[in-house]
Amino acid sequence: MTLSEIIRERRSIRKYQDKDIPRQVLNELLEDALWAPSGTNRQNWYIYVVKGEKKEKLFKSMLQASQVLKPKLDKLFPEKIVEITMNFFKRLGGAPVLLLVYMPKHTYDLSKDMSLSERYKVEYDRFTNSLSASALIQNILLLAKEKGLGTCWLTAPKHAEDTINEEMGITDMELVSVVTIGYPNEDPPAPRRKGEKIEWIGY
Ligand SMILES: Cc1cc2nc3c(=O)[nH]c(=O)nc-3n(C[C@H](O)[C@H](O)[C@H](O)COP(=O)(O)O)c2cc1C
């Protein structure tokens, strides 16, 4: 597959086969993904690769997050989509492995009358670290597609972050996202891409 095909044909996978991913395959994928760019090359990211009993416990914590999210989904999407999403959250499509991506915890004070650039200065480290972690996550998604694996990038678990961190024994880091990974058990259609996102200037 060309890179362009990998990018266009990657889909969010919400149903997985009951099949383990060899550790060597995952390790190779993650080592490659870690070549992502990062702000001032800080590489301020941490990946937890979780399966087994701990993963089952995390599924339960993440189910909590979906309850918080439901009223928001009800407003945005038709009933069928909400039902599919809520079902997915029961056991995250049976994903054999969860990747939890973390960054350092940041604390800062924001005041209402800050200008955007003042706010940016205060939030700079968190902003940069979360963008860097996002580049890492996108690498994971694309490399997984290349290896015949499916993924789904999730921020919904942020709604249950305290419970998840307690479960993980993590106190000094912030959860960026969770990525489900496994061999796909579905081939979903591509959601429509919106046009008019590129402005050409001086052409
Ligand atoms: C930052 C981010 C957060 C996301 N969070 C969730 C999530 O919490 N739950 C979920 O089911 N999908 C989540 N997704 C997946 C999107 O719904 C999906 O990428 C989008 O609908 C486009 O579909 P595609 O990935 O198949 O192209 C997330 C994607 C991104 C990039």
PDB file of N, CA, C and O in Angstrom, residues 2 20 25 28 32 41 48 93 147-148 181 188 191-192 199:
ATOM      1  N   THR A   2       0.445   2.261  -0.757  1.00  0.00           N
ATOM      2  CA  THR A   2       1.180   3.529  -0.704  1.00  0.00           C
ATOM      3  C   THR A   2       0.727   4.282   0.554  1.00  0.00           C
ATOM      4  O   THR A   2      -0.333   3.978   1.134  1.00  0.00           O
ATOM      5  N   ASP A  20      -4.999 -12.424  19.509  1.00  0.00           N
ATOM      6  CA  ASP A  20      -3.912 -11.693  20.148  1.00  0.00           C
ATOM      7  C   ASP A  20      -3.000 -11.039  19.094  1.00  0.00           C
ATOM      8  O   ASP A  20      -2.867 -11.563  17.989  1.00  0.00           O
ATOM      9  N   VAL A  25       5.169  -7.729  16.985  1.00  0.00           N
ATOM     10  CA  VAL A  25       4.500  -6.875  15.979  1.00  0.00           C
ATOM     11  C   VAL A  25       4.181  -5.515  16.595  1.00  0.00           C
ATOM     12  O   VAL A  25       4.446  -4.455  16.013  1.00  0.00           O
ATOM     13  N   GLU A  28       7.438  -3.459  17.270  1.00  0.00           N
ATOM     14  CA  GLU A  28       7.992  -2.870  16.042  1.00  0.00           C
ATOM     15  C   GLU A  28       7.175  -1.638  15.644  1.00  0.00           C
ATOM     16  O   GLU A  28       7.724  -0.581  15.319  1.00  0.00           O
ATOM     17  N   ASP A  32       8.562   2.309  15.668  1.00  0.00           N
ATOM     18  CA  ASP A  32       8.492   3.151  14.461  1.00  0.00           C
ATOM     19  C   ASP A  32       7.705   4.433  14.759  1.00  0.00           C
ATOM     20  O   ASP A  32       8.106   5.532  14.382  1.00  0.00           O
ATOM     21  N   ASN A  41      11.800  18.695  20.284  1.00  0.00           N
ATOM     22  CA  ASN A  41      12.244  17.292  20.393  1.00  0.00           C
ATOM     23  C   ASN A  41      12.200  16.768  21.827  1.00  0.00           C
ATOM     24  O   ASN A  41      13.023  15.959  22.232  1.00  0.00           O
ATOM     25  N   TYR A  48       1.356   3.251  27.454  1.00  0.00           N
ATOM     26  CA  TYR A  48       1.113   2.031  28.243  1.00  0.00           C
ATOM     27  C   TYR A  48       0.380   1.050  27.339  1.00  0.00           C
ATOM     28  O   TYR A  48      -0.644   1.390  26.752  1.00  0.00           O
ATOM     29  N   GLY A  93     -15.422  -2.854  21.672  1.00  0.00           N
ATOM     30  CA  GLY A  93     -15.384  -3.711  20.483  1.00  0.00           C
ATOM     31  C   GLY A  93     -14.566  -4.975  20.679  1.00  0.00           C
ATOM     32  O   GLY A  93     -14.199  -5.643  19.711  1.00  0.00           O
ATOM     33  N   LYS A 147      -0.010  -2.804   8.902  1.00  0.00           N
ATOM     34  CA  LYS A 147       0.195  -4.179   9.389  1.00  0.00           C
ATOM     35  C   LYS A 147      -1.103  -4.991   9.442  1.00  0.00           C
ATOM     36  O   LYS A 147      -1.139  -6.057  10.049  1.00  0.00           O
ATOM     37  N   GLY A 148      -2.187  -4.454   8.871  1.00  0.00           N
ATOM     38  CA  GLY A 148      -3.465  -5.186   8.866  1.00  0.00           C
ATOM     39  C   GLY A 148      -4.196  -5.102  10.193  1.00  0.00           C
ATOM     40  O   GLY A 148      -5.124  -5.874  10.451  1.00  0.00           O
ATOM     41  N   ILE A 181      -6.614  -1.290  19.739  1.00  0.00           N
ATOM     42  CA  ILE A 181      -5.876  -1.880  18.609  1.00  0.00           C
ATOM     43  C   ILE A 181      -6.109  -3.390  18.575  1.00  0.00           C
ATOM     44  O   ILE A 181      -6.144  -4.042  19.633  1.00  0.00           O
ATOM     45  N   PRO A 188     -15.879  -0.821   8.034  1.00  0.00           N
ATOM     46  CA  PRO A 188     -16.888   0.245   7.959  1.00  0.00           C
ATOM     47  C   PRO A 188     -16.672   1.167   6.753  1.00  0.00           C
ATOM     48  O   PRO A 188     -15.533   1.331   6.299  1.00  0.00           O
ATOM     49  N   PRO A 191     -16.591   7.648   6.535  1.00  0.00           N
ATOM     50  CA  PRO A 191     -17.454   8.813   6.732  1.00  0.00           C
ATOM     51  C   PRO A 191     -17.056   9.921   5.744  1.00  0.00           C
ATOM     52  O   PRO A 191     -15.884  10.052   5.401  1.00  0.00           O
ATOM     53  N   ARG A 192     -18.067  10.682   5.336  1.00  0.00           N
ATOM     54  CA  ARG A 192     -17.844  11.744   4.343  1.00  0.00           C
ATOM     55  C   ARG A 192     -16.809  12.754   4.835  1.00  0.00           C
ATOM     56  O   ARG A 192     -16.783  13.097   6.013  1.00  0.00           O
ATOM     57  N   GLU A 199      -7.466  26.881   1.601  1.00  0.00           N
ATOM     58  CA  GLU A 199      -7.448  28.189   0.936  1.00  0.00           C
ATOM     59  C   GLU A 199      -6.101  28.325   0.260  1.00  0.00           C
ATOM     60  O   GLU A 199      -5.066  28.147   0.909  1.00  0.00           O
TER      61      GLU A 199
END
